Amino acid sequence: MAALLQLADVTIRFGGLTAVSSLNLAIGPGELVGLIGPNGAGKTTAFNLITGVYQPTSGAITFNGQSTARLKAHQLARCGIARTFQNIRLFASLSVFDNVRAAVQLHRPHGIINALWRGRGFCEGEADVTRQVMELLEIFGLGAARDQAARSLPYGDQRRLEIVRALATRPKLLLLDEPAAGMNPTEKVELTRLIRFIQEKFQISVLLVEHDMRVVMGICERVAVLDYGVKIAEGTPESVRQNQKVIEAYLGDEVAVK
């Protein structure tokens, strides 16, 4: 089966610093893959390369068989790559509904004449957007909060809303950057269930960066490990847990034997 996302010898340098070095990583359709490593290992930089925030110094990235070279973040979103952020980036003053609505609009044809005229086609399109937004909000238990400002939601619900907004772009690949950060143990259990649910219901691939090893080892089918921008291991959660390089660089003996 051909990879949905392929990173081939991808390197990025900032001046004299090599943040990611010769990274090879493939994600197939419907896979749930974890990317772990110490702080500063290059995980978020890899996300930024995949989503067009950075362009690689060398190497190639392909998505759905097409090169992503020189594509901007919004163009990659249209291609089917969506992400969340380590620090929540909602439109804080907008309502829950409008946060998701903004994402649904990505695939809607626009025209200034159509918008100004507000004819039948425009009204039908608006009704369809409302239907899509409410369907997603109800699926994720946020329907009752549709009119609340995003900033007023509890932390866990803000995380959920950010994921819903990403899903509203209809991605083929969802990148989750430390979604469990700041969550309590109960919220992390719910997050684990949510990620499994997303993968199964929406039939998408997921690339997960996360420091909480219970979350990573509990749901990922495969795990890649970065250390100082270099991939030092890749395999099943169990094989990675027992890898001596990973134990020394990141997990430590206590975590590795659990």
Tab-separated table of N, CA and C in Angstrom, residues 7 46 53 76 85 105 109 173 210 222 225 242 253-254 258:
chain	number	residue	atom	x	y	z
A	7	LEU	N	8.174	11.263	4.029
A	7	LEU	CA	9.318	12.149	4.222
A	7	LEU	C	10.559	11.363	3.838
A	46	ALA	N	9.231	19.034	12.718
A	46	ALA	CA	8.762	18.075	11.707
A	46	ALA	C	7.323	18.378	11.308
A	53	VAL	N	4.806	25.252	7.032
A	53	VAL	CA	5.307	26.417	7.765
A	53	VAL	C	6.781	26.638	7.426
A	76	LEU	N	-1.907	23.282	1.655
A	76	LEU	CA	-1.810	21.922	2.166
A	76	LEU	C	-3.073	21.535	2.929
A	85	PHE	N	-2.300	22.489	17.664
A	85	PHE	CA	-1.059	23.090	18.137
A	85	PHE	C	-0.819	22.767	19.610
A	105	GLN	N	-15.732	26.410	5.829
A	105	GLN	CA	-15.716	27.276	4.651
A	105	GLN	C	-14.558	26.978	3.698
A	109	PRO	N	-17.156	26.893	-2.395
A	109	PRO	CA	-16.850	27.870	-3.438
A	109	PRO	C	-17.319	29.259	-3.045
A	173	LEU	N	-5.158	13.519	6.657
A	173	LEU	CA	-4.134	13.345	7.670
A	173	LEU	C	-4.316	14.407	8.741
A	210	GLU	N	3.354	13.526	21.390
A	210	GLU	CA	2.851	13.537	22.755
A	210	GLU	C	3.935	13.089	23.728
A	222	ARG	N	2.296	2.411	15.619
A	222	ARG	CA	3.722	2.496	15.342
A	222	ARG	C	4.240	3.791	15.953
A	225	VAL	N	10.942	7.742	17.014
A	225	VAL	CA	11.581	8.490	18.094
A	225	VAL	C	12.663	9.396	17.527
A	242	GLN	N	11.391	-1.030	24.535
A	242	GLN	CA	12.535	-1.843	24.952
A	242	GLN	C	13.834	-1.460	24.255
A	253	ASP	N	14.908	3.935	32.444
A	253	ASP	CA	14.682	2.529	32.794
A	253	ASP	C	13.313	2.316	33.428
A	254	GLU	N	12.893	3.244	34.271
A	254	GLU	CA	11.640	3.015	35.006
A	254	GLU	C	10.452	2.921	34.061
A	258	LYS	N	7.857	-0.705	32.382
A	258	LYS	CA	6.451	-0.780	32.778
A	258	LYS	C	5.623	-1.435	31.688
